[in-house]
PDB file of C-alpha atoms in Angstrom:
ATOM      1  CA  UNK C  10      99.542 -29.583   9.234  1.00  0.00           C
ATOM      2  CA  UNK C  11     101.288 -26.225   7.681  1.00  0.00           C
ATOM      3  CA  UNK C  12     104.901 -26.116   7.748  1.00  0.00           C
ATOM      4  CA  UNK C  13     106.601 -22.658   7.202  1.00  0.00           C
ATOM      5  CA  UNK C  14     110.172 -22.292   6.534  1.00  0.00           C
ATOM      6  CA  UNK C  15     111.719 -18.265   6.954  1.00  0.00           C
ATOM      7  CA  UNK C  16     115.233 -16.869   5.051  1.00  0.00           C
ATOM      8  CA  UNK C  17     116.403 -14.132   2.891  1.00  0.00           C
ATOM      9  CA  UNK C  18     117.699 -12.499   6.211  1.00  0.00           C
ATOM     10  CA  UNK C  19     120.986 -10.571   7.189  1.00  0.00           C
ATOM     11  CA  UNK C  20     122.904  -7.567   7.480  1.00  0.00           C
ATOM     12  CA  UNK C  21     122.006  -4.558   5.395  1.00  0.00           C
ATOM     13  CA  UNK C  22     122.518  -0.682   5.726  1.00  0.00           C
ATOM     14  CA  UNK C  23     119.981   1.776   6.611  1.00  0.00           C
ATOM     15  CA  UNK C  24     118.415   2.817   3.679  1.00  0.00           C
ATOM     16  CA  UNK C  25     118.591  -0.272   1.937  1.00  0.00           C
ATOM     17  CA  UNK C  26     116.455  -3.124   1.014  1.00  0.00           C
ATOM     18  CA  UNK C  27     115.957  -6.952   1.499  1.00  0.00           C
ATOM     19  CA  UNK C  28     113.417  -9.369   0.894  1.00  0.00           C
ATOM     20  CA  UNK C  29     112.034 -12.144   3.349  1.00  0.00           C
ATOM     21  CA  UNK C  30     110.753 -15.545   1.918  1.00  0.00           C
ATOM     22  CA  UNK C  31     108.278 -18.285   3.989  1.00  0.00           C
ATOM     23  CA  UNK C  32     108.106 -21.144   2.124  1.00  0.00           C
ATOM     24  CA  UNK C  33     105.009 -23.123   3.171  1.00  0.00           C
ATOM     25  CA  UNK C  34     103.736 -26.645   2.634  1.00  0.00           C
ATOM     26  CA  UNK C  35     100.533 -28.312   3.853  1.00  0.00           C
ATOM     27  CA  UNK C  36      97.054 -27.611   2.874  1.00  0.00           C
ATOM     28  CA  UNK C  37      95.923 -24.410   1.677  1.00  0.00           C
ATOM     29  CA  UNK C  38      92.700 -24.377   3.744  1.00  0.00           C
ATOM     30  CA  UNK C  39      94.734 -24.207   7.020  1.00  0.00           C
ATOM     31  CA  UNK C  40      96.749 -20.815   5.706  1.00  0.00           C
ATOM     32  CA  UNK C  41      93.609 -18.849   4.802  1.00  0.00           C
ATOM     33  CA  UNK C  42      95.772 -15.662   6.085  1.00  0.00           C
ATOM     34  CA  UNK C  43      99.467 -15.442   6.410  1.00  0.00           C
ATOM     35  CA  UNK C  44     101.329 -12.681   7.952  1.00  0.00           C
ATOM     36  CA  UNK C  45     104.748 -11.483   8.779  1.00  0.00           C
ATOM     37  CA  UNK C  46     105.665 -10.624  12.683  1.00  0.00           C
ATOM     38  CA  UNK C  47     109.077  -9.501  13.933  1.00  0.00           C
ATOM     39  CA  UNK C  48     110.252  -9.415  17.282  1.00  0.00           C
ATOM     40  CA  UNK C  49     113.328  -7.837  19.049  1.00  0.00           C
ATOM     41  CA  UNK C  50     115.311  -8.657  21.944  1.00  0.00           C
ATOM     42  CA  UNK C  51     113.507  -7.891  25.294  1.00  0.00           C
ATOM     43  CA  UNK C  52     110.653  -6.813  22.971  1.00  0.00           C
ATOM     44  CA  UNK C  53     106.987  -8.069  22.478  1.00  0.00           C
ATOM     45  CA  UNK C  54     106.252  -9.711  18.867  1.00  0.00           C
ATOM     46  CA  UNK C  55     105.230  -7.027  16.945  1.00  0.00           C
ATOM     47  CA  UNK C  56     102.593  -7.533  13.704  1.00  0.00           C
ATOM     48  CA  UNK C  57     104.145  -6.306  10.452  1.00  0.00           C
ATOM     49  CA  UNK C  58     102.022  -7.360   7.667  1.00  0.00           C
ATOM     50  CA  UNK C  59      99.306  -9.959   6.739  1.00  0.00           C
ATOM     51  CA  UNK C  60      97.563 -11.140   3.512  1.00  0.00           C
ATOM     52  CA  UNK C  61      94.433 -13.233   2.619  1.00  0.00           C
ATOM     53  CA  UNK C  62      95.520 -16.572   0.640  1.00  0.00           C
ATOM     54  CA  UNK C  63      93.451 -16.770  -1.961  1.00  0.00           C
ATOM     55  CA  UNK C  64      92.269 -13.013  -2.500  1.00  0.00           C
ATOM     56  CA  UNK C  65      95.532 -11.291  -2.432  1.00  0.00           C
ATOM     57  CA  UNK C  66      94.026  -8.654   0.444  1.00  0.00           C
ATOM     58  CA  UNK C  67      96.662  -6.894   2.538  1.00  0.00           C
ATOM     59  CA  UNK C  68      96.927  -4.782   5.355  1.00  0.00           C
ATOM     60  CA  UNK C  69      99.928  -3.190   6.937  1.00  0.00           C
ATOM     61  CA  UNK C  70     101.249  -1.681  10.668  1.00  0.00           C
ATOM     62  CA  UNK C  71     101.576   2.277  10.677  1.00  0.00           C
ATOM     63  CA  UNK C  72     105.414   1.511  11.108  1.00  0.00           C
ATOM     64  CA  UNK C  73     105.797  -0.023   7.945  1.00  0.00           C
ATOM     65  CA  UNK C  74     103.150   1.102   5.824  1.00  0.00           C
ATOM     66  CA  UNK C  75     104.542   2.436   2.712  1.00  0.00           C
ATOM     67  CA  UNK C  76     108.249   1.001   2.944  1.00  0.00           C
ATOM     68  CA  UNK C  77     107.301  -2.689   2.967  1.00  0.00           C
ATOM     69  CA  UNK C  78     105.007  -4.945   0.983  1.00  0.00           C
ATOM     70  CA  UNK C  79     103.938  -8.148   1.463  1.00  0.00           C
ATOM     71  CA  UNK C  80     102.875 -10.795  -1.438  1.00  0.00           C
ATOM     72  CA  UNK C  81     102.199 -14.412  -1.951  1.00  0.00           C
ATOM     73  CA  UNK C  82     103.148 -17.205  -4.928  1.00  0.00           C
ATOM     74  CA  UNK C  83     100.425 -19.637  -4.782  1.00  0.00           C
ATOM     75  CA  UNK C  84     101.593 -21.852  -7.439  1.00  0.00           C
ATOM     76  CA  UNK C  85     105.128 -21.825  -5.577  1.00  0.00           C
ATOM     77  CA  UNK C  86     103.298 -21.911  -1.821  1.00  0.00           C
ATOM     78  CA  UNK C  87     105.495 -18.717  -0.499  1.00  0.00           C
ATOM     79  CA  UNK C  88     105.024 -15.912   1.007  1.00  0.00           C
ATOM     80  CA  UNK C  89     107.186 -12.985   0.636  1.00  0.00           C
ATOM     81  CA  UNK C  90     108.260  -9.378   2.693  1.00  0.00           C
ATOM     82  CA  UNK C  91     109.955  -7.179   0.379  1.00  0.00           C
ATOM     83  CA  UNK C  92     111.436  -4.485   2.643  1.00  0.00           C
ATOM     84  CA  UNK C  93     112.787  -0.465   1.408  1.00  0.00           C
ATOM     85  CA  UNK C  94     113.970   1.697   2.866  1.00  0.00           C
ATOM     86  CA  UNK C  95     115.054  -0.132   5.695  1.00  0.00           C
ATOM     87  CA  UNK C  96     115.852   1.578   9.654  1.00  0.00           C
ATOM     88  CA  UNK C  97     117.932   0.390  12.222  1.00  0.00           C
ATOM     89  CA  UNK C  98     114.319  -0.100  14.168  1.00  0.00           C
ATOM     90  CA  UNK C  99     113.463  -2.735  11.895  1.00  0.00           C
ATOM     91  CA  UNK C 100     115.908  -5.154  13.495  1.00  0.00           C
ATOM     92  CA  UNK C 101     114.839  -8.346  14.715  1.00  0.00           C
ATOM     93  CA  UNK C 102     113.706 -11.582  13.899  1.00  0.00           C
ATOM     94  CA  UNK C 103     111.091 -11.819  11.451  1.00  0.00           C
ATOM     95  CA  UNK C 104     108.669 -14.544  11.765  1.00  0.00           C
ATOM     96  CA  UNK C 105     106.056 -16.201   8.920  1.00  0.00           C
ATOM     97  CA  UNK C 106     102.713 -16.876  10.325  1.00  0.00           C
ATOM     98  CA  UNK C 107      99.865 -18.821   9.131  1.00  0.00           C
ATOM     99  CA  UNK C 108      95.639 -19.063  10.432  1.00  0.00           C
ATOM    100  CA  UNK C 109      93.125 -21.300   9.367  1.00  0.00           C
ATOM    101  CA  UNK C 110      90.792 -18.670   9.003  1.00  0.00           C
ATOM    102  CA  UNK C 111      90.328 -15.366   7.121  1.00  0.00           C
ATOM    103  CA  UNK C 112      91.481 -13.171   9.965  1.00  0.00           C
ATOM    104  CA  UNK C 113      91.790  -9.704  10.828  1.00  0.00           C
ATOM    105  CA  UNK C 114      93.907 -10.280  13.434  1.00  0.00           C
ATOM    106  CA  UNK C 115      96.943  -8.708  14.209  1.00  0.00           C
ATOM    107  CA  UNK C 116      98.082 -10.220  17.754  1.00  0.00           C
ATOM    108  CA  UNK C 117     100.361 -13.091  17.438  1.00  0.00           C
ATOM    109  CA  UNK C 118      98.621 -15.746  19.799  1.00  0.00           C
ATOM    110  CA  UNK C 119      95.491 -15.820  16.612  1.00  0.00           C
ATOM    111  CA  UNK C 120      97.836 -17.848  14.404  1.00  0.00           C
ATOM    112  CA  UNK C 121      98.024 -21.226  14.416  1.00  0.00           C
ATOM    113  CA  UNK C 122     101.669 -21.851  12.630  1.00  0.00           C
ATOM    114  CA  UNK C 123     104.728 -20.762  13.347  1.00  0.00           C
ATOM    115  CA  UNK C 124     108.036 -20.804  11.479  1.00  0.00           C
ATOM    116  CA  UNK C 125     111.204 -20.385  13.267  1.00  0.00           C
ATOM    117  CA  UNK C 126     112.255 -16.821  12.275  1.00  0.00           C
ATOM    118  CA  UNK C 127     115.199 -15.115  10.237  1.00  0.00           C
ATOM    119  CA  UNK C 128     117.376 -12.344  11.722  1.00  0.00           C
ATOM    120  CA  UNK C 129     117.111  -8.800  10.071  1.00  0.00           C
ATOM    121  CA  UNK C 130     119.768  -6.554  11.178  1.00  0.00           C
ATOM    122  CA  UNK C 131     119.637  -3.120  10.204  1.00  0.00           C
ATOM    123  CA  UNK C 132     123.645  -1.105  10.330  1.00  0.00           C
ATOM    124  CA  UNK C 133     123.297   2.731  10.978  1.00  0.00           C
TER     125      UNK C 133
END
């Protein structure tokens, strides 16, 4: 089974920039793709980001494109969302996700593991 484990969260002012860390454990073959989703209160879970294991590929939403990146440490199992230039729409929990397949996906019900979120709260 894959664990995933969320932080680097918090409280930061528009305009500034923070980066999110999964830490993952388990076998590699059942996190072939590993994404970042956020969701806000009242809201639907909403796909950020998402990157293939082994061959680095990424792929972004519109909404973020261009002020986040996403990035994995395979010898240290982690996943990573660095985040710039941040809005007071970003807020919300941020969730790691994992798939046991290479996936294009970008709805949350594809992934298989969950971790349990960090808050991201963005101050006007």
């Amino acid at each position: 089974q894959v664990q995933l484990v969320e932080s680097g969260g918090g409280l930061v002012q528009a305009g500034g920039s923070l980066r999110l860390s999964c830490a993952a454990s388990g076998g590699s073959f059942s996190r072939n793709t590993m994404a970042w989703f956020r969701q806000a209160p009242g809201k639907e879970r909403e796909f950020v980001a998402r990157i293939t294991w082994i061959g680095g590929i990424t792929y972004y939403a519109d909404s973020v494109r261009g002020r986040v990146t996403i990035s994995r440490d395979r010898t240290k199992n982690t996943l990573y969302l660095q985040m710039n230039s941040l809005k007071s729409e970003d807020t919300a929990v941020y969730y790691c996700a994992a798939d046991r397949r290479i996936t294009s996906a970008t709805i949350s019900s594809a992934y298989d593991y969950w971790g349990q979120g960090t808050q991201v709260t963005v101050s006007s």
